[in-house]
GROMACS .gro file of C-alpha atoms in nm:
model
  247
    1UNK     CA    1  -0.531  -7.605   4.472
    2UNK     CA    2  -0.407  -7.552   4.141
    3UNK     CA    3  -0.716  -7.329   4.061
    4UNK     CA    4  -0.702  -7.129   4.402
    5UNK     CA    5  -0.311  -7.028   4.295
    6UNK     CA    6  -0.453  -6.957   3.933
    7UNK     CA    7  -0.686  -6.733   4.071
    8UNK     CA    8  -0.491  -6.571   4.324
    9UNK     CA    9  -0.206  -6.503   4.083
   10UNK     CA   10  -0.513  -6.355   3.855
   11UNK     CA   11  -0.651  -6.105   4.131
   12UNK     CA   12  -0.307  -5.993   4.241
   13UNK     CA   13  -0.160  -5.902   3.815
   14UNK     CA   14  -0.529  -5.705   3.810
   15UNK     CA   15  -0.472  -5.510   4.148
   16UNK     CA   16  -0.108  -5.436   3.981
   17UNK     CA   17  -0.277  -5.310   3.694
   18UNK     CA   18  -0.526  -5.104   3.866
   19UNK     CA   19  -0.227  -4.982   4.061
   20UNK     CA   20   0.006  -4.857   3.773
   21UNK     CA   21  -0.342  -4.777   3.624
   22UNK     CA   22  -0.402  -4.466   3.928
   23UNK     CA   23  -0.033  -4.380   3.938
   24UNK     CA   24   0.026  -4.349   3.533
   25UNK     CA   25  -0.034  -3.963   3.477
   26UNK     CA   26  -0.351  -3.814   3.344
   27UNK     CA   27  -0.269  -3.650   2.999
   28UNK     CA   28  -0.424  -3.324   2.900
   29UNK     CA   29  -0.380  -3.219   2.555
   30UNK     CA   30  -0.354  -2.870   2.579
   31UNK     CA   31  -0.409  -2.613   2.217
   32UNK     CA   32  -0.194  -2.330   2.139
   33UNK     CA   33  -0.157  -2.109   1.830
   34UNK     CA   34   0.245  -2.073   1.839
   35UNK     CA   35   0.271  -1.765   1.646
   36UNK     CA   36   0.300  -1.483   1.926
   37UNK     CA   37   0.613  -1.453   2.113
   38UNK     CA   38   0.721  -1.508   2.349
   39UNK     CA   39   0.475  -1.625   2.507
   40UNK     CA   40   0.373  -1.944   2.276
   41UNK     CA   41   0.593  -1.976   1.897
   42UNK     CA   42   0.817  -2.244   1.732
   43UNK     CA   43   1.218  -2.202   1.781
   44UNK     CA   44   1.445  -2.262   1.548
   45UNK     CA   45   1.468  -2.690   1.604
   46UNK     CA   46   1.075  -2.677   1.516
   47UNK     CA   47   0.993  -2.711   1.897
   48UNK     CA   48   0.689  -2.539   2.049
   49UNK     CA   49   0.802  -2.331   2.348
   50UNK     CA   50   0.793  -1.979   2.535
   51UNK     CA   51   0.620  -1.839   2.872
   52UNK     CA   52   0.296  -2.019   2.836
   53UNK     CA   53   0.446  -2.375   2.745
   54UNK     CA   54   0.688  -2.348   3.044
   55UNK     CA   55   0.366  -2.248   3.280
   56UNK     CA   56   0.140  -2.507   3.141
   57UNK     CA   57   0.395  -2.798   3.196
   58UNK     CA   58   0.489  -2.611   3.562
   59UNK     CA   59   0.133  -2.631   3.627
   60UNK     CA   60   0.121  -3.013   3.493
   61UNK     CA   61   0.377  -3.064   3.732
   62UNK     CA   62   0.244  -2.910   4.029
   63UNK     CA   63  -0.139  -3.090   3.938
   64UNK     CA   64  -0.001  -3.430   3.912
   65UNK     CA   65  -0.074  -3.457   3.541
   66UNK     CA   66   0.095  -3.410   3.171
   67UNK     CA   67   0.082  -3.166   2.843
   68UNK     CA   68   0.062  -3.243   2.577
   69UNK     CA   69   0.062  -2.978   2.304
   70UNK     CA   70  -0.124  -2.910   1.994
   71UNK     CA   71  -0.034  -2.614   1.790
   72UNK     CA   72  -0.387  -2.487   1.655
   73UNK     CA   73  -0.463  -2.157   1.456
   74UNK     CA   74  -0.636  -1.898   1.609
   75UNK     CA   75  -0.918  -1.848   1.430
   76UNK     CA   76  -1.059  -2.224   1.447
   77UNK     CA   77  -0.888  -2.301   1.831
   78UNK     CA   78  -1.243  -2.188   1.975
   79UNK     CA   79  -1.429  -2.439   1.775
   80UNK     CA   80  -1.163  -2.685   1.819
   81UNK     CA   81  -1.226  -2.712   2.194
   82UNK     CA   82  -1.611  -2.704   2.142
   83UNK     CA   83  -1.607  -2.984   1.921
   84UNK     CA   84  -1.375  -3.201   2.168
   85UNK     CA   85  -1.053  -3.167   1.992
   86UNK     CA   86  -0.845  -3.102   2.296
   87UNK     CA   87  -0.880  -3.021   2.673
   88UNK     CA   88  -0.714  -2.721   2.710
   89UNK     CA   89  -0.614  -2.424   2.509
   90UNK     CA   90  -0.343  -2.192   2.675
   91UNK     CA   91  -0.272  -1.933   2.441
   92UNK     CA   92  -0.254  -1.579   2.559
   93UNK     CA   93  -0.600  -1.581   2.605
   94UNK     CA   94  -0.725  -1.268   2.788
   95UNK     CA   95  -1.085  -1.357   2.956
   96UNK     CA   96  -1.370  -1.174   2.879
   97UNK     CA   97  -1.701  -1.220   3.005
   98UNK     CA   98  -1.812  -1.312   2.557
   99UNK     CA   99  -1.557  -1.584   2.609
  100UNK     CA  100  -1.679  -1.663   2.983
  101UNK     CA  101  -2.020  -1.693   2.833
  102UNK     CA  102  -1.922  -1.980   2.577
  103UNK     CA  103  -1.642  -2.151   2.778
  104UNK     CA  104  -1.501  -2.207   3.155
  105UNK     CA  105  -1.161  -2.044   3.245
  106UNK     CA  106  -0.942  -2.094   3.556
  107UNK     CA  107  -0.825  -1.852   3.755
  108UNK     CA  108  -0.572  -1.574   3.577
  109UNK     CA  109  -0.238  -1.623   3.586
  110UNK     CA  110  -0.084  -1.308   3.421
  111UNK     CA  111  -0.211  -1.011   3.355
  112UNK     CA  112  -0.093  -0.761   3.073
  113UNK     CA  113  -0.197  -0.471   2.822
  114UNK     CA  114  -0.202  -0.362   2.485
  115UNK     CA  115  -0.031  -0.140   2.313
  116UNK     CA  116   0.068   0.057   1.950
  117UNK     CA  117   0.371  -0.050   1.769
  118UNK     CA  118   0.420   0.205   1.484
  119UNK     CA  119   0.701   0.302   1.232
  120UNK     CA  120   0.972   0.504   1.381
  121UNK     CA  121   0.883   0.800   1.143
  122UNK     CA  122   0.513   0.816   1.283
  123UNK     CA  123   0.471   1.083   1.543
  124UNK     CA  124   0.137   0.929   1.653
  125UNK     CA  125   0.126   0.787   1.958
  126UNK     CA  126  -0.243   0.622   2.031
  127UNK     CA  127  -0.454   0.498   1.786
  128UNK     CA  128  -0.681   0.795   1.741
  129UNK     CA  129  -0.348   0.952   1.626
  130UNK     CA  130  -0.416   0.749   1.325
  131UNK     CA  131  -0.707   0.817   1.179
  132UNK     CA  132  -0.762   0.770   0.793
  133UNK     CA  133  -0.471   0.539   0.835
  134UNK     CA  134  -0.504   0.131   0.796
  135UNK     CA  135  -0.391  -0.069   1.178
  136UNK     CA  136  -0.266  -0.413   1.159
  137UNK     CA  137  -0.353  -0.690   1.438
  138UNK     CA  138  -0.438  -1.064   1.466
  139UNK     CA  139  -0.811  -1.176   1.340
  140UNK     CA  140  -1.044  -1.209   1.663
  141UNK     CA  141  -0.793  -1.109   1.970
  142UNK     CA  142  -0.838  -0.836   2.184
  143UNK     CA  143  -0.575  -0.575   1.992
  144UNK     CA  144  -0.865  -0.613   1.690
  145UNK     CA  145  -1.141  -0.549   1.961
  146UNK     CA  146  -0.940  -0.212   2.074
  147UNK     CA  147  -0.906  -0.104   1.713
  148UNK     CA  148  -1.263  -0.145   1.616
  149UNK     CA  149  -1.328   0.081   1.877
  150UNK     CA  150  -1.161   0.366   1.699
  151UNK     CA  151  -1.408   0.579   1.427
  152UNK     CA  152  -1.181   0.659   1.178
  153UNK     CA  153  -0.922   0.419   1.176
  154UNK     CA  154  -0.912   0.110   0.956
  155UNK     CA  155  -0.879  -0.216   1.095
  156UNK     CA  156  -0.704  -0.511   0.867
  157UNK     CA  157  -0.681  -0.820   1.062
  158UNK     CA  158  -0.411  -1.170   1.003
  159UNK     CA  159  -0.392  -1.488   1.088
  160UNK     CA  160  -0.096  -1.438   1.239
  161UNK     CA  161   0.068  -1.141   1.387
  162UNK     CA  162   0.402  -1.198   1.244
  163UNK     CA  163   0.221  -1.043   0.917
  164UNK     CA  164   0.116  -0.779   1.026
  165UNK     CA  165   0.460  -0.683   1.119
  166UNK     CA  166   0.562  -0.765   0.780
  167UNK     CA  167   0.325  -0.559   0.608
  168UNK     CA  168   0.404  -0.244   0.811
  169UNK     CA  169   0.766  -0.326   0.757
  170UNK     CA  170   0.696  -0.302   0.372
  171UNK     CA  171   0.423   0.020   0.452
  172UNK     CA  172   0.104  -0.163   0.358
  173UNK     CA  173   0.007  -0.059   0.726
  174UNK     CA  174   0.082   0.244   0.990
  175UNK     CA  175   0.047   0.078   1.296
  176UNK     CA  176  -0.026  -0.295   1.479
  177UNK     CA  177  -0.224  -0.342   1.784
  178UNK     CA  178  -0.088  -0.680   1.976
  179UNK     CA  179  -0.002  -0.748   2.393
  180UNK     CA  180   0.287  -0.565   2.532
  181UNK     CA  181   0.509  -0.881   2.504
  182UNK     CA  182   0.497  -0.941   2.170
  183UNK     CA  183   0.532  -0.552   2.058
  184UNK     CA  184   0.859  -0.597   2.235
  185UNK     CA  185   0.972  -0.915   2.075
  186UNK     CA  186   0.887  -0.760   1.711
  187UNK     CA  187   0.999  -0.381   1.776
  188UNK     CA  188   1.277  -0.445   2.026
  189UNK     CA  189   1.410  -0.793   2.022
  190UNK     CA  190   1.387  -0.873   1.617
  191UNK     CA  191   1.670  -0.770   1.475
  192UNK     CA  192   1.523  -0.753   1.141
  193UNK     CA  193   1.250  -0.498   1.304
  194UNK     CA  194   1.429  -0.291   1.539
  195UNK     CA  195   1.528  -0.026   1.408
  196UNK     CA  196   1.236   0.026   1.189
  197UNK     CA  197   0.995   0.000   1.480
  198UNK     CA  198   0.889   0.202   1.781
  199UNK     CA  199   0.630   0.131   2.126
  200UNK     CA  200   0.461   0.409   2.174
  201UNK     CA  201   0.279   0.494   2.482
  202UNK     CA  202   0.196   0.296   2.778
  203UNK     CA  203  -0.053   0.012   2.764
  204UNK     CA  204  -0.414   0.118   2.754
  205UNK     CA  205  -0.547  -0.207   2.852
  206UNK     CA  206  -0.540  -0.389   3.141
  207UNK     CA  207  -0.627  -0.756   3.070
  208UNK     CA  208  -0.592  -1.153   3.232
  209UNK     CA  209  -0.516  -1.441   3.070
  210UNK     CA  210  -0.691  -1.754   3.144
  211UNK     CA  211  -0.654  -2.135   3.047
  212UNK     CA  212  -0.948  -2.167   2.857
  213UNK     CA  213  -1.159  -2.552   2.872
  214UNK     CA  214  -1.462  -2.710   2.724
  215UNK     CA  215  -1.772  -2.527   2.884
  216UNK     CA  216  -1.937  -2.727   3.220
  217UNK     CA  217  -1.573  -2.944   3.242
  218UNK     CA  218  -1.538  -2.812   3.624
  219UNK     CA  219  -1.270  -3.151   3.689
  220UNK     CA  220  -1.045  -2.972   3.456
  221UNK     CA  221  -1.041  -2.651   3.569
  222UNK     CA  222  -1.027  -2.725   3.962
  223UNK     CA  223  -0.715  -2.963   3.840
  224UNK     CA  224  -0.587  -2.679   3.670
  225UNK     CA  225  -0.689  -2.414   3.888
  226UNK     CA  226  -0.479  -2.670   4.208
  227UNK     CA  227  -0.170  -2.700   3.947
  228UNK     CA  228  -0.206  -2.305   3.891
  229UNK     CA  229  -0.216  -2.215   4.302
  230UNK     CA  230   0.111  -2.448   4.309
  231UNK     CA  231   0.322  -2.265   4.101
  232UNK     CA  232   0.219  -1.950   4.216
  233UNK     CA  233   0.292  -2.040   4.593
  234UNK     CA  234   0.604  -2.140   4.458
  235UNK     CA  235   0.675  -1.823   4.283
  236UNK     CA  236   0.752  -2.063   3.944
  237UNK     CA  237   0.560  -1.809   3.740
  238UNK     CA  238   0.789  -1.535   3.863
  239UNK     CA  239   1.093  -1.759   3.758
  240UNK     CA  240   0.935  -1.790   3.478
  241UNK     CA  241   0.848  -1.409   3.368
  242UNK     CA  242   1.247  -1.350   3.452
  243UNK     CA  243   1.302  -1.661   3.184
  244UNK     CA  244   1.117  -1.491   2.902
  245UNK     CA  245   1.178  -1.119   2.995
  246UNK     CA  246   0.838  -1.024   3.101
  247UNK     CA  247   0.748  -0.779   3.358
   0.00000   0.00000   0.00000
């Protein structure tokens, strides 16, 4: 009888353990290059914040998992997911055919465009107006790709977009191409630059951001898409756009 009771207790405990394990939310490790305000950046308290971070946390809540963020340099961020160092990337990643050939993406979650920022004395309003001059962009971004398309303009790349703006403030380059939200942050919101830079023209690309996962990880794509659908249905993404002053 005692043996039966012990066995019953063991079975009951195992059942409780299994139930707890099933109830425990899955943790998804997410890489982000936190140098791209207002989408992802490190605040004064050394915390990773931004639209993408809030959005991913909302997606996690809707899909029933927890997101753990890992600050990762842009120039190695894609190699890291290919090597299995994290599960996903949310870092203002534009969905392109070239990237889709190597990685899987969720459905798009926001659309933006590239735009040009120049010193206030500059009269040019598009990349082609700055032939013979040097323009900056973060390495491997669609901004850098756009500069490359224009003959006669020299591209200088940077590990972080903030370094490009520092160089422009010092007179070493004549413009910076980046995503419109980031351009607004540097040209209009930052006190040290608001009287030096201006945004010119209109966004000249239309790009969709997606969350990146390792090629073939269909289950994670489905989980993330479920969360995105929930966020969009409840219009949480619109609330976050207002919070971070996105159009």
